[in-house]
XYZ file of N, CA, C and O in Angstrom:
472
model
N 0.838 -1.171 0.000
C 0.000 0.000 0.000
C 0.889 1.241 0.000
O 1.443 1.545 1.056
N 1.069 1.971 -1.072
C 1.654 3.084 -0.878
C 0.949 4.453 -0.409
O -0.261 4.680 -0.415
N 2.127 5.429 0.052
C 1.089 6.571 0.896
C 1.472 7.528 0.141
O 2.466 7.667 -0.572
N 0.449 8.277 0.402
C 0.548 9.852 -0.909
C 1.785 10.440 -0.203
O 2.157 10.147 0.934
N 2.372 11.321 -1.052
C 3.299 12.022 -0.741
C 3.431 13.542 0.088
O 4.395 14.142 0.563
N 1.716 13.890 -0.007
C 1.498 15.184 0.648
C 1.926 14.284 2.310
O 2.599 14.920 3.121
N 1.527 13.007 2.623
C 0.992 12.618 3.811
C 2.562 12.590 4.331
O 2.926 12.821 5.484
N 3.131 12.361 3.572
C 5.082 11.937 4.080
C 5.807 13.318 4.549
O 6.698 13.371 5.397
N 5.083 14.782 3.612
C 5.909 15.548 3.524
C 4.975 16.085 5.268
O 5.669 16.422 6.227
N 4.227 16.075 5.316
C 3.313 16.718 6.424
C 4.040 15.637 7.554
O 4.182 16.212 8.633
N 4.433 14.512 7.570
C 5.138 13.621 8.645
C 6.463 14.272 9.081
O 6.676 14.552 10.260
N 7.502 14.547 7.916
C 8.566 15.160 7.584
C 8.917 16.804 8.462
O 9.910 17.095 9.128
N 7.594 17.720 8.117
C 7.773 18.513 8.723
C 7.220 18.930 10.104
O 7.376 20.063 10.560
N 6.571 17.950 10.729
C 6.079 17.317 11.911
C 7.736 17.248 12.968
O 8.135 17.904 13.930
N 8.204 16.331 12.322
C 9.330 15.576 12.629
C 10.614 16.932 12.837
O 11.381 16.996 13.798
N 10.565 18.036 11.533
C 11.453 18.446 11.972
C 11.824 19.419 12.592
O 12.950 19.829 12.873
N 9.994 20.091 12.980
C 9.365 20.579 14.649
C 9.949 20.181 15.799
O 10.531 20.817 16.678
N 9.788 19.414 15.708
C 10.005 18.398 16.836
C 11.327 18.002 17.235
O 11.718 17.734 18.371
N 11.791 18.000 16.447
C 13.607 17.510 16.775
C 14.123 18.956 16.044
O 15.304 19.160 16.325
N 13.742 19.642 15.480
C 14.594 21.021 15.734
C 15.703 21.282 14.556
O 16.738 21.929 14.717
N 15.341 20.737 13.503
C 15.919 20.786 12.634
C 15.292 21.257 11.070
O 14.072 21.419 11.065
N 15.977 21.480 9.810
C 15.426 22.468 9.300
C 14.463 21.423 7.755
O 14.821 20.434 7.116
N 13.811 21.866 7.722
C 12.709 21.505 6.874
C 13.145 21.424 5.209
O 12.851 22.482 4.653
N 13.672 20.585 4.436
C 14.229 20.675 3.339
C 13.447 19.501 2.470
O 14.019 18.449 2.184
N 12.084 19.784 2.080
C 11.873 18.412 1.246
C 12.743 18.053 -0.383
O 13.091 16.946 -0.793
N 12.892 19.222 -0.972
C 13.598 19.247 -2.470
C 15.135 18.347 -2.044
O 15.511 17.567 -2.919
N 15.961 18.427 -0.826
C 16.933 18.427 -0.497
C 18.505 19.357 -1.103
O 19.708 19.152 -1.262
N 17.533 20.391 -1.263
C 18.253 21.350 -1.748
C 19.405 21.714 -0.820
O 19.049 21.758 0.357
N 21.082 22.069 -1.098
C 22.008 22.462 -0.430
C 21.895 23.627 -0.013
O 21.930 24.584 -0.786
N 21.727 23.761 1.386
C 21.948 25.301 1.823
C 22.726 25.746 2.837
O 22.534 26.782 3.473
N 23.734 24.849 3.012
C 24.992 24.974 3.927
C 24.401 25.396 5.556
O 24.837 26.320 6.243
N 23.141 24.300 5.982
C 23.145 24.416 6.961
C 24.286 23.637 7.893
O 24.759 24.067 8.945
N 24.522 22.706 7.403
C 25.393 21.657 8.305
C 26.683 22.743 8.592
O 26.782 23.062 9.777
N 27.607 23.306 7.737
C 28.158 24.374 8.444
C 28.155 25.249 8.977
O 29.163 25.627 9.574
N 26.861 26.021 8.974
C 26.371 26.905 9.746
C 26.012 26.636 11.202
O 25.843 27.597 11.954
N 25.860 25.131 11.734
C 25.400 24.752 12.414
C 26.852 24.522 13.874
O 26.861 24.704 15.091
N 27.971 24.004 12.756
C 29.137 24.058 13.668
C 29.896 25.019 14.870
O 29.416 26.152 14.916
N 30.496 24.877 15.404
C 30.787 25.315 16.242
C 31.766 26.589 15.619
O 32.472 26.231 14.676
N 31.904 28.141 16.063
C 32.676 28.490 15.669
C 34.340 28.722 15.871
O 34.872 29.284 16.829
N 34.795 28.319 15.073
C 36.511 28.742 15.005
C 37.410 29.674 15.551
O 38.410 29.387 16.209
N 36.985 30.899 15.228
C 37.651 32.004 15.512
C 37.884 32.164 16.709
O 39.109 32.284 16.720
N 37.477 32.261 17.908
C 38.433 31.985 19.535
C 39.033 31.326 19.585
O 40.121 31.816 19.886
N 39.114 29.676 19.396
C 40.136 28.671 19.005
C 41.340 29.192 18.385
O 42.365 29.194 19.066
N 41.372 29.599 17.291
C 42.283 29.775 16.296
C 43.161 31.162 16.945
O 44.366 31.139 16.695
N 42.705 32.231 17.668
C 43.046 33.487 18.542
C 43.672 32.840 19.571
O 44.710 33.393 19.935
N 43.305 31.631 20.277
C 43.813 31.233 21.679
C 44.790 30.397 21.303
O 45.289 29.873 22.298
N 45.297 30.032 20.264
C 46.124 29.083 19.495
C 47.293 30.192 19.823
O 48.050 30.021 20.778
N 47.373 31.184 19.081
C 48.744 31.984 18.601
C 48.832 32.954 19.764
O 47.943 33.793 19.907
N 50.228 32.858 20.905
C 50.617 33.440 21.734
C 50.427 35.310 21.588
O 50.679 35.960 20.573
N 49.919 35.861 22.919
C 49.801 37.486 22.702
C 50.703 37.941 22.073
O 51.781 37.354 21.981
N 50.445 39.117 21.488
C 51.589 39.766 20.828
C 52.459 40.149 22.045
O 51.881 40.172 23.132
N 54.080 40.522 21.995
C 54.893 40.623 22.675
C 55.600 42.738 22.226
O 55.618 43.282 21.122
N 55.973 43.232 23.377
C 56.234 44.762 23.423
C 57.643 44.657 22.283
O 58.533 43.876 22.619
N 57.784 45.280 21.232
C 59.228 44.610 20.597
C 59.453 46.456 21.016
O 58.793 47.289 21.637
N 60.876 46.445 20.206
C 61.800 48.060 20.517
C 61.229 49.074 19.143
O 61.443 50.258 18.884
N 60.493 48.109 18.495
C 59.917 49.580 17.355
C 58.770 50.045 18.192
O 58.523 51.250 18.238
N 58.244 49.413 18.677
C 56.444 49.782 19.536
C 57.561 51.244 20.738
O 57.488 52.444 21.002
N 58.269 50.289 21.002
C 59.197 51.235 21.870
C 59.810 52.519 21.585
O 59.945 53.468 22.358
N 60.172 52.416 20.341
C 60.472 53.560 19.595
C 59.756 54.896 19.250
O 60.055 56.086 19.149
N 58.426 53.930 19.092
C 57.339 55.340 18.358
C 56.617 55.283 19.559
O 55.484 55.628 19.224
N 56.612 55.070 20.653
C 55.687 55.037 22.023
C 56.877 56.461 22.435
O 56.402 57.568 22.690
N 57.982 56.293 22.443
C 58.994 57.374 23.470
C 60.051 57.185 22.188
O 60.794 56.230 21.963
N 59.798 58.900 21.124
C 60.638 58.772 20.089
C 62.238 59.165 21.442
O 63.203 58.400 21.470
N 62.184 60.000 22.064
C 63.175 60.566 22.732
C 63.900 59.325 23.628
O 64.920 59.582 24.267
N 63.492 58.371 23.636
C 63.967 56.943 24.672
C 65.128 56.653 23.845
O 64.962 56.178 22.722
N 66.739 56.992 24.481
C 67.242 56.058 23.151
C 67.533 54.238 24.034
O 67.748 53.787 25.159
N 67.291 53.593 22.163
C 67.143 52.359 22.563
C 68.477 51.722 21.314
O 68.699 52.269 20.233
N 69.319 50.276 21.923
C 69.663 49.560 21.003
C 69.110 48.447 20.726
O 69.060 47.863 21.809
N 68.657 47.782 19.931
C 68.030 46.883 18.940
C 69.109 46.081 18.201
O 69.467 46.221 17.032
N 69.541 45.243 19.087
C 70.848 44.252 18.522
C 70.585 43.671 17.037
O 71.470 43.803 16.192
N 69.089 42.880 16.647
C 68.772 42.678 16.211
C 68.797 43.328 14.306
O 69.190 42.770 13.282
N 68.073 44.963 14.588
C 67.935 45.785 13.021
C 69.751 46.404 13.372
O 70.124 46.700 12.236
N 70.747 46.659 14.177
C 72.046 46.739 14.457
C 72.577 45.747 12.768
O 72.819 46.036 11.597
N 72.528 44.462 13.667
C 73.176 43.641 12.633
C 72.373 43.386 11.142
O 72.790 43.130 10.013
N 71.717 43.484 11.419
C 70.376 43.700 9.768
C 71.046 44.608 8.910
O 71.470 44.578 7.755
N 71.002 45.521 9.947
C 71.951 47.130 9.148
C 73.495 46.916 8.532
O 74.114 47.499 7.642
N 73.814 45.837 9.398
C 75.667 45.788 9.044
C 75.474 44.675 7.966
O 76.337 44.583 7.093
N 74.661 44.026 7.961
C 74.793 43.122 6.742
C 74.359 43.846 5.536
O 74.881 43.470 4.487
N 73.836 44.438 5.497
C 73.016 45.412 4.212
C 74.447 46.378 3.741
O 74.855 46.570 2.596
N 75.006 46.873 4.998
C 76.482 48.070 4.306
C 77.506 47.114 3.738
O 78.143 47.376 2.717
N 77.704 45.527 4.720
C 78.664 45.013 3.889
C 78.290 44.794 2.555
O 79.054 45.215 1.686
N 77.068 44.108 2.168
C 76.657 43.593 0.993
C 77.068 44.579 0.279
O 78.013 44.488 -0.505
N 76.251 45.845 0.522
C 76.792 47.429 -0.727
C 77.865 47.264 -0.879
O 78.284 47.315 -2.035
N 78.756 47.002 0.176
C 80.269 47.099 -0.349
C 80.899 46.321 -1.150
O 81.870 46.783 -1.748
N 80.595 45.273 -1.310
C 80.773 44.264 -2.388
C 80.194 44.134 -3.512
O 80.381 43.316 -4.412
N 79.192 45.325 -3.377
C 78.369 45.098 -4.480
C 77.108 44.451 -4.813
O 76.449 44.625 -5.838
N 76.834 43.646 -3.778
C 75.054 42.619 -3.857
C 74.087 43.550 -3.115
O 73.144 43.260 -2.379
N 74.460 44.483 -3.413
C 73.553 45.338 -2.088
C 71.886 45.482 -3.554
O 71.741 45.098 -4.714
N 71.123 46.144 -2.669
C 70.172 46.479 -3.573
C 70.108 47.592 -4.612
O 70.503 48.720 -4.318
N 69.340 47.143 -6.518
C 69.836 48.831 -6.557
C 68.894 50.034 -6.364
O 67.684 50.085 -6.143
N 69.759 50.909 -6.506
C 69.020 52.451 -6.237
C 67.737 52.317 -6.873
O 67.579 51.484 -7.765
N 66.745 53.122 -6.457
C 65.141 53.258 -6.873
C 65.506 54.838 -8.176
O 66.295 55.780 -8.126
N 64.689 54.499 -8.965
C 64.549 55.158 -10.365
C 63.644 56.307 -9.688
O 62.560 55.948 -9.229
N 64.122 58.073 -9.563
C 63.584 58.788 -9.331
C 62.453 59.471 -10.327
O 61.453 60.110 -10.000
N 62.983 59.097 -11.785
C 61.882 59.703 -12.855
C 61.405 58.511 -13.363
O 61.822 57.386 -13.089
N 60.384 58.853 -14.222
C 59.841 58.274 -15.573
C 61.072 57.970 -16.589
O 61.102 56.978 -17.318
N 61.799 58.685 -16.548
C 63.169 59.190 -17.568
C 64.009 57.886 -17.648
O 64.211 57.056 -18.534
N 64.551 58.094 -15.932
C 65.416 56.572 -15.515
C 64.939 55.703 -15.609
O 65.634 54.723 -15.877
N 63.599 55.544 -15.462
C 63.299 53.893 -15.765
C 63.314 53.442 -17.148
O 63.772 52.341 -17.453
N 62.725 54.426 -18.172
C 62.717 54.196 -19.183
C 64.317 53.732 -19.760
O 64.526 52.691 -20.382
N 65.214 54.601 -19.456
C 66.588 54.416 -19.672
C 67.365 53.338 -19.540
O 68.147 52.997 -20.427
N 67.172 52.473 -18.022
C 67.438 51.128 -17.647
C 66.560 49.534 -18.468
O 66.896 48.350 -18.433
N 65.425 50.194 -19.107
C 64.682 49.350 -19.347
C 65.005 48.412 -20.274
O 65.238 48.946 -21.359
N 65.107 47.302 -20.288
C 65.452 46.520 -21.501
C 65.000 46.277 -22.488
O 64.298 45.350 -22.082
N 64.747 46.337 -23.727
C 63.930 46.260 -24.762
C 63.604 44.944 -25.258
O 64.571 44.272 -25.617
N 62.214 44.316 -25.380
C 62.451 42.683 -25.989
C 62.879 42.778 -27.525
O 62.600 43.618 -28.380
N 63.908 41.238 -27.587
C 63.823 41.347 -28.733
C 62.493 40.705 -29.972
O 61.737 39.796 -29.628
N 62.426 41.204 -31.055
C 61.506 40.383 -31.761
C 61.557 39.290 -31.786
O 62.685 38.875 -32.051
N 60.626 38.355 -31.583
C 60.918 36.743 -31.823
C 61.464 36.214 -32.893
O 61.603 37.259 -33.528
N 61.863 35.434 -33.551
C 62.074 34.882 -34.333
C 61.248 33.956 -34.770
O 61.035 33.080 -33.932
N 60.711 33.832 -35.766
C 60.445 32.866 -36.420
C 60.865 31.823 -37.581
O 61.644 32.313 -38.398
N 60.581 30.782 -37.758
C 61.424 30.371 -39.311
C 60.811 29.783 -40.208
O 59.844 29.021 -40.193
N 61.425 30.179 -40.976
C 60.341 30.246 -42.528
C 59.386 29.642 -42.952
O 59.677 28.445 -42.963
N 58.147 29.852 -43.401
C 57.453 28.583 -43.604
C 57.812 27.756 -44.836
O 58.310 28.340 -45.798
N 57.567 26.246 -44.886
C 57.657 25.606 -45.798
C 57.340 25.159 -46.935
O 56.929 24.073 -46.527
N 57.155 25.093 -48.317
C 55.734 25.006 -49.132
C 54.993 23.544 -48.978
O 55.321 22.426 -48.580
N 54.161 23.984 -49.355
C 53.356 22.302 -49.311
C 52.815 22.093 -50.536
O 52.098 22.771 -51.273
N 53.421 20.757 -50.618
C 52.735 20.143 -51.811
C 51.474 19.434 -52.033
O 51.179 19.039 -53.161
């Protein structure tokens, strides 16, 4: 004996009264199941340790504090040796002019000849 289908869908949404869940006869996707999860974002915040006071916060908090920074110290001495040898970085192009000047030009491709066909 089969049962009409109005009678299943009226059972269906009886059912999902009752247990609290959401009413989908088409079974159309509507991203409840993720919506439903727990959220992430405090987890993922309580994961990665507070931020810590470093000597730049220190710097622009009390410009007049003098501070050494062992750390941008040697950053700095590796950057003058490099210049001095030459691997340093190069200078920034102040015009339109200079860049154009440095710029390399492509060359045309090459192609090679076509062949005849017989």
């Amino acid at each position: 004996m089969a049962v009409a289908r109005s009678r299943i869908l009226d059972l269906v949404k009886v059912q999902c009264r009752i247990f609290s869940t959401t009413y989908n006869p088409e079974g159309i996707r509507t991203g409840n199941k993720v919506l439903r999860q727990r959220l992430r974002g405090p987890t993922l915040a309580a994961y990665y340790p507070r931020r810590v006071v470093t000597f730049k916060d220190l710097k622009n908090a009390y410009p007049n504090l003098e501070t050494w920074d062992d750390d941008e110290e040697d950053r700095l001495e590796h950057i003058q040796i490099a210049k001095a040898r030459g691997k340093g970085a190069p200078k920034k192009r102040r015009t339109a002019e200079d860049s154009k000047k440095f710029a390399k030009k492509k060359k045309p491709a090459v192609t090679a000849p076509k062949r005849p066909t017989f």
